[in-house]
Backbone as JSON, one array per atom type, in Angstrom:
{
  "sequence": "MVEKPRAEWSTEDKNKAYRDNVDKDILFKTLDKNMFSKIKTCSTTKEILEKLTQLYEGNDQTKENKLTVAIQKFDNAKMKPGETMAEFDERFSNIICELISLGKIYINREISLKVMRALPIEWMSRL",
  "N": [[12.76, 47.47, -30.0], [10.02, 47.57, -32.13], [6.6, 47.49, -31.74], [4.18, 45.66, -33.58], [1.3, 47.0, -35.26], [-2.01, 46.14, -34.16], [-3.7, 45.36, -36.21], [-2.05, 44.16, -38.03], [-1.27, 41.77, -36.96], [-0.38, 38.35, -36.96], [-1.85, 35.03, -36.93], [-0.34, 33.56, -35.14], [0.82, 35.63, -33.61], [-1.47, 36.62, -32.37], [-2.21, 34.38, -30.86], [0.0, 34.22, -29.12], [-0.31, 36.64, -27.72], [-2.77, 36.15, -26.5], [-2.13, 33.92, -24.84], [-0.24, 35.17, -23.21], [-1.86, 37.02, -21.9], [-3.57, 35.29, -20.48], [-1.7, 34.02, -18.83], [-0.77, 36.26, -17.35], [-3.14, 36.91, -16.04], [-3.47, 34.66, -14.39], [-1.21, 34.93, -12.74], [-1.78, 37.43, -11.55], [-4.05, 36.78, -10.06], [-3.03, 35.08, -8.14], [-1.42, 36.51, -6.48], [-0.98, 38.43, -3.47], [-2.42, 41.57, -2.3], [-0.39, 43.37, -1.64], [1.9, 42.39, -3.01], [0.89, 42.43, -5.59], [0.65, 45.16, -6.04], [3.25, 45.82, -6.49], [3.89, 44.77, -8.96], [2.04, 45.58, -10.78], [2.46, 47.44, -12.81], [3.85, 46.15, -14.77], [3.94, 44.99, -18.11], [4.03, 42.58, -19.5], [4.04, 38.98, -19.15], [6.61, 38.01, -18.88], [8.0, 40.25, -17.88], [6.71, 40.47, -15.4], [7.46, 38.03, -14.17], [10.23, 38.39, -14.06], [10.37, 40.6, -12.35], [9.18, 39.53, -10.02], [11.03, 37.51, -9.45], [13.28, 39.04, -8.9], [12.32, 40.43, -6.65], [11.81, 38.34, -4.8], [14.13, 36.73, -4.78], [16.24, 38.51, -4.9], [19.31, 40.4, -5.41], [22.66, 39.27, -6.32], [24.19, 39.62, -3.99], [22.25, 39.57, -1.98], [21.3, 36.96, -2.3], [23.61, 35.56, -1.59], [23.82, 36.32, 1.1], [21.45, 35.16, 2.11], [22.06, 32.48, 1.71], [24.26, 32.19, 3.43], [23.02, 32.6, 5.92], [21.24, 30.43, 5.92], [23.03, 28.28, 5.91], [24.19, 28.68, 8.41], [21.96, 28.17, 10.0], [21.69, 25.44, 9.48], [24.16, 24.48, 10.48], [23.88, 25.14, 13.19], [21.71, 23.73, 14.03], [19.83, 22.12, 16.43], [18.11, 19.79, 18.43], [15.38, 20.94, 20.19], [14.62, 21.39, 23.71], [11.96, 19.39, 24.82], [10.94, 19.19, 22.29], [9.45, 17.19, 19.81], [10.49, 14.33, 17.86], [9.28, 14.37, 15.36], [8.59, 17.07, 15.11], [11.14, 18.24, 15.14], [12.19, 17.01, 12.85], [10.55, 18.13, 10.86], [11.25, 20.87, 11.07], [14.0, 20.73, 10.55], [13.96, 19.62, 7.99], [12.83, 21.75, 6.58], [14.93, 23.56, 6.69], [16.82, 22.19, 5.13], [15.45, 22.16, 2.66], [15.39, 24.9, 2.14], [18.15, 25.39, 1.84], [18.66, 23.82, -0.45], [17.09, 25.2, -2.32], [18.6, 27.45, -2.53], [20.82, 26.55, -3.76], [22.67, 25.01, -2.4], [23.82, 21.88, -1.72], [23.76, 19.08, 0.33], [25.29, 15.94, 0.95], [23.72, 12.77, 1.67], [25.01, 11.49, 3.8], [26.27, 13.61, 5.2], [24.02, 14.96, 6.09], [22.79, 13.01, 7.69], [24.74, 12.65, 9.69], [24.67, 15.22, 10.81], [22.06, 15.27, 11.85], [22.27, 13.27, 13.81], [24.14, 14.49, 15.5], [22.62, 16.58, 16.34], [20.78, 15.64, 18.08], [19.57, 15.41, 21.46], [21.66, 14.82, 24.36], [20.63, 12.78, 25.94], [19.58, 11.01, 24.13], [21.7, 9.62, 23.15], [22.27, 7.34, 24.6], [20.35, 5.67, 23.72], [21.07, 5.02, 21.17]],
  "CA": [[11.82, 46.68, -30.77], [8.78, 48.28, -32.39], [5.48, 46.56, -31.74], [3.31, 45.73, -34.77], [-0.1, 47.38, -34.99], [-2.85, 44.96, -34.0], [-4.29, 44.99, -37.5], [-1.05, 43.4, -38.78], [-0.92, 40.57, -36.21], [-0.66, 37.04, -37.55], [-2.54, 34.13, -36.0], [0.63, 33.24, -34.09], [0.92, 36.8, -32.73], [-2.7, 36.66, -31.57], [-2.12, 33.29, -29.88], [0.98, 34.61, -28.1], [-0.92, 37.69, -26.9], [-3.8, 35.49, -25.69], [-1.45, 33.14, -23.79], [0.36, 36.12, -22.27], [-2.95, 37.56, -21.07], [-4.0, 34.22, -19.56], [-0.63, 33.87, -17.83], [-0.81, 37.43, -16.46], [-4.34, 36.77, -15.21], [-3.18, 33.66, -13.36], [-0.28, 35.53, -11.78], [-2.49, 38.48, -10.8], [-4.98, 36.16, -9.11], [-2.34, 34.34, -7.09], [-0.63, 37.41, -5.64], [-1.72, 39.25, -2.52], [-2.51, 42.98, -2.7], [0.92, 43.99, -1.47], [2.77, 41.99, -4.11], [0.27, 42.9, -6.83], [0.97, 46.58, -6.22], [4.64, 45.94, -6.95], [4.06, 44.29, -10.32], [0.91, 45.97, -11.62], [2.9, 48.25, -13.95], [4.48, 45.28, -15.77], [3.0, 44.79, -19.22], [4.08, 41.21, -20.01], [4.3, 37.94, -18.16], [8.06, 37.95, -18.69], [8.35, 41.34, -16.97], [6.19, 40.11, -14.08], [8.3, 36.98, -13.6], [11.54, 38.98, -13.74], [10.18, 41.45, -11.17], [8.97, 38.65, -8.87], [12.3, 36.86, -9.16], [14.13, 40.04, -8.26], [11.77, 40.72, -5.33], [11.92, 37.19, -3.89], [15.49, 36.22, -4.69], [17.16, 39.62, -4.71], [20.52, 40.4, -6.24], [23.64, 38.26, -5.93], [24.59, 39.84, -2.59], [21.14, 39.1, -1.16], [21.32, 35.5, -2.38], [24.75, 35.1, -0.8], [23.45, 36.5, 2.51], [20.45, 34.15, 2.45], [22.77, 31.2, 1.78], [25.05, 32.21, 4.66], [22.1, 32.43, 7.05], [20.72, 29.06, 5.87], [24.12, 27.39, 6.34], [24.3, 28.84, 9.85], [20.83, 27.43, 10.58], [22.05, 24.02, 9.39], [25.27, 24.21, 11.4], [23.45, 25.34, 14.58], [20.47, 22.98, 14.29], [19.82, 21.22, 17.59], [16.76, 19.47, 18.88], [15.04, 21.8, 21.33], [14.01, 20.66, 24.84], [10.52, 19.18, 24.69], [10.56, 19.06, 20.88], [9.34, 15.8, 19.36], [11.3, 14.01, 16.68], [8.52, 14.82, 14.19], [8.74, 18.54, 15.03], [12.52, 18.51, 14.74], [12.33, 16.59, 11.47], [9.91, 19.14, 10.0], [12.07, 22.08, 11.12], [15.27, 20.44, 9.88], [13.65, 19.46, 6.56], [12.65, 23.1, 6.04], [16.28, 24.12, 6.51], [17.41, 21.5, 3.97], [14.76, 22.67, 1.46], [15.88, 26.26, 1.92], [19.5, 25.27, 1.3], [18.57, 23.32, -1.83], [16.58, 26.28, -3.18], [19.68, 28.43, -2.68], [21.89, 25.92, -4.51], [23.6, 24.27, -1.53], [23.38, 20.49, -1.59], [24.54, 18.23, 1.22], [25.07, 14.52, 0.68], [22.94, 12.14, 2.74], [25.89, 11.21, 4.94], [26.42, 14.85, 5.98], [22.73, 15.25, 6.73], [22.61, 12.02, 8.76], [25.66, 13.0, 10.79], [24.18, 16.43, 11.44], [20.89, 14.9, 12.65], [22.73, 12.55, 15.01], [24.77, 15.47, 16.4], [21.6, 17.53, 16.81], [19.95, 15.01, 19.1], [19.99, 15.68, 22.84], [22.59, 13.85, 24.94], [19.85, 11.65, 26.46], [19.32, 10.08, 23.02], [22.9, 8.87, 22.82], [22.21, 6.03, 25.24], [19.4, 4.86, 22.95], [21.63, 4.66, 19.86]],
  "C": [[10.51, 47.47, -30.91], [7.66, 47.25, -32.49], [4.62, 46.77, -32.99], [1.94, 46.26, -34.36], [-0.96, 46.11, -34.95], [-3.43, 44.47, -35.31], [-3.34, 44.1, -38.31], [-0.65, 42.1, -38.07], [-1.28, 39.31, -37.0], [-1.42, 36.21, -36.51], [-1.61, 33.77, -34.83], [0.79, 34.39, -33.11], [-0.3, 36.88, -31.82], [-2.69, 35.59, -30.49], [-1.14, 33.63, -28.77], [0.39, 35.66, -27.16], [-1.98, 37.09, -25.98], [-3.16, 34.72, -24.53], [-0.82, 34.07, -22.75], [-0.7, 36.7, -21.35], [-3.45, 36.53, -20.06], [-2.97, 34.05, -18.45], [-0.62, 35.03, -16.85], [-2.0, 37.33, -15.52], [-4.1, 35.78, -14.08], [-2.26, 34.24, -12.3], [-0.98, 36.59, -10.92], [-3.4, 37.88, -9.73], [-4.28, 35.45, -7.96], [-1.56, 35.24, -6.13], [-1.52, 38.16, -4.65], [-1.65, 40.72, -2.96], [-1.16, 43.68, -2.64], [1.83, 43.66, -2.65], [2.21, 42.47, -5.45], [0.63, 44.36, -7.1], [2.39, 46.78, -6.74], [4.84, 45.53, -8.39], [2.98, 44.8, -11.28], [1.31, 46.83, -12.83], [3.58, 47.41, -15.04], [3.47, 44.96, -16.87], [3.01, 43.39, -19.8], [4.35, 40.24, -18.87], [5.79, 37.86, -17.86], [8.51, 39.04, -17.71], [7.91, 41.03, -15.55], [7.1, 39.08, -13.42], [9.68, 37.51, -13.24], [11.45, 39.82, -12.48], [10.0, 40.59, -9.91], [10.25, 37.95, -8.46], [13.22, 37.82, -8.42], [13.64, 40.35, -6.84], [12.0, 39.58, -4.35], [13.37, 36.74, -3.7], [16.5, 37.32, -4.43], [18.35, 39.54, -5.64], [21.49, 39.36, -5.71], [24.06, 38.39, -4.47], [23.5, 39.33, -1.64], [21.11, 37.57, -1.13], [22.46, 34.93, -1.52], [24.46, 35.22, 0.69], [22.44, 35.45, 2.96], [21.12, 32.78, 2.6], [23.59, 31.11, 3.07], [24.17, 31.96, 5.88], [21.58, 30.99, 7.09], [21.79, 28.06, 6.31], [24.31, 27.48, 7.85], [23.17, 28.11, 10.57], [21.13, 25.94, 10.59], [23.11, 23.68, 10.43], [24.83, 24.26, 12.86], [22.21, 24.54, 14.94], [20.68, 22.01, 15.46], [18.36, 20.95, 17.92], [16.49, 20.25, 20.16], [14.45, 20.95, 22.46], [12.5, 20.57, 24.66], [10.05, 19.03, 23.25], [10.5, 17.57, 20.52], [10.23, 15.59, 18.14], [10.61, 14.49, 15.41], [8.66, 16.33, 14.0], [10.15, 18.92, 14.57], [12.72, 18.16, 13.27], [11.72, 17.61, 10.51], [10.76, 20.42, 9.94], [13.37, 21.88, 10.34], [15.05, 20.27, 8.37], [13.44, 20.81, 5.89], [14.0, 23.77, 5.79], [16.93, 23.51, 5.28], [16.77, 22.01, 2.68], [15.23, 24.09, 1.12], [17.28, 26.24, 1.31], [19.48, 24.81, -0.15], [18.09, 24.42, -2.76], [17.63, 27.35, -3.43], [20.92, 27.82, -3.36], [22.91, 25.16, -3.69], [23.05, 22.87, -1.31], [24.34, 19.76, -0.65], [24.27, 16.78, 0.84], [24.36, 13.92, 1.89], [23.77, 11.86, 3.99], [26.06, 12.45, 5.82], [25.14, 15.18, 6.74], [22.5, 14.29, 7.9], [23.49, 12.32, 9.95], [25.17, 14.24, 11.53], [22.98, 16.12, 12.33], [21.33, 14.19, 13.92], [23.39, 13.51, 16.01], [23.75, 16.44, 17.01], [20.72, 16.95, 17.9], [20.46, 15.34, 20.49], [20.86, 14.54, 23.36], [21.86, 12.61, 25.46], [19.61, 10.6, 25.37], [20.53, 9.22, 22.72], [22.89, 7.48, 23.44], [21.26, 5.1, 24.49], [20.0, 4.38, 21.63], [22.51, 3.48, 19.91]]
}
């Protein structure tokens, strides 16, 4: 694709360029120095978003590995000694959010059963 000279830009072209510059500015301001250095050569917002997606999500193999690790975290989740229910709930909710972001959805029944199995044996007498 050959880019038009600026003198030939229509009003729509100018608006698109303006929006792209605003979007790039927002992205640049939200990234830390380390991440900014990885995307600073990108010339459009689309390129930046594609690069960030690739950096954060990785390729299909990376995504599969992340999903495997997240499923293992779910399967191995247990309430730690001295951990409060609120602390466990926050930790477990983070695992569920990670799984959802990777495309793995559990039904509420599976989650409830997992939580009950994750409780310490002392809690069984309370149920």
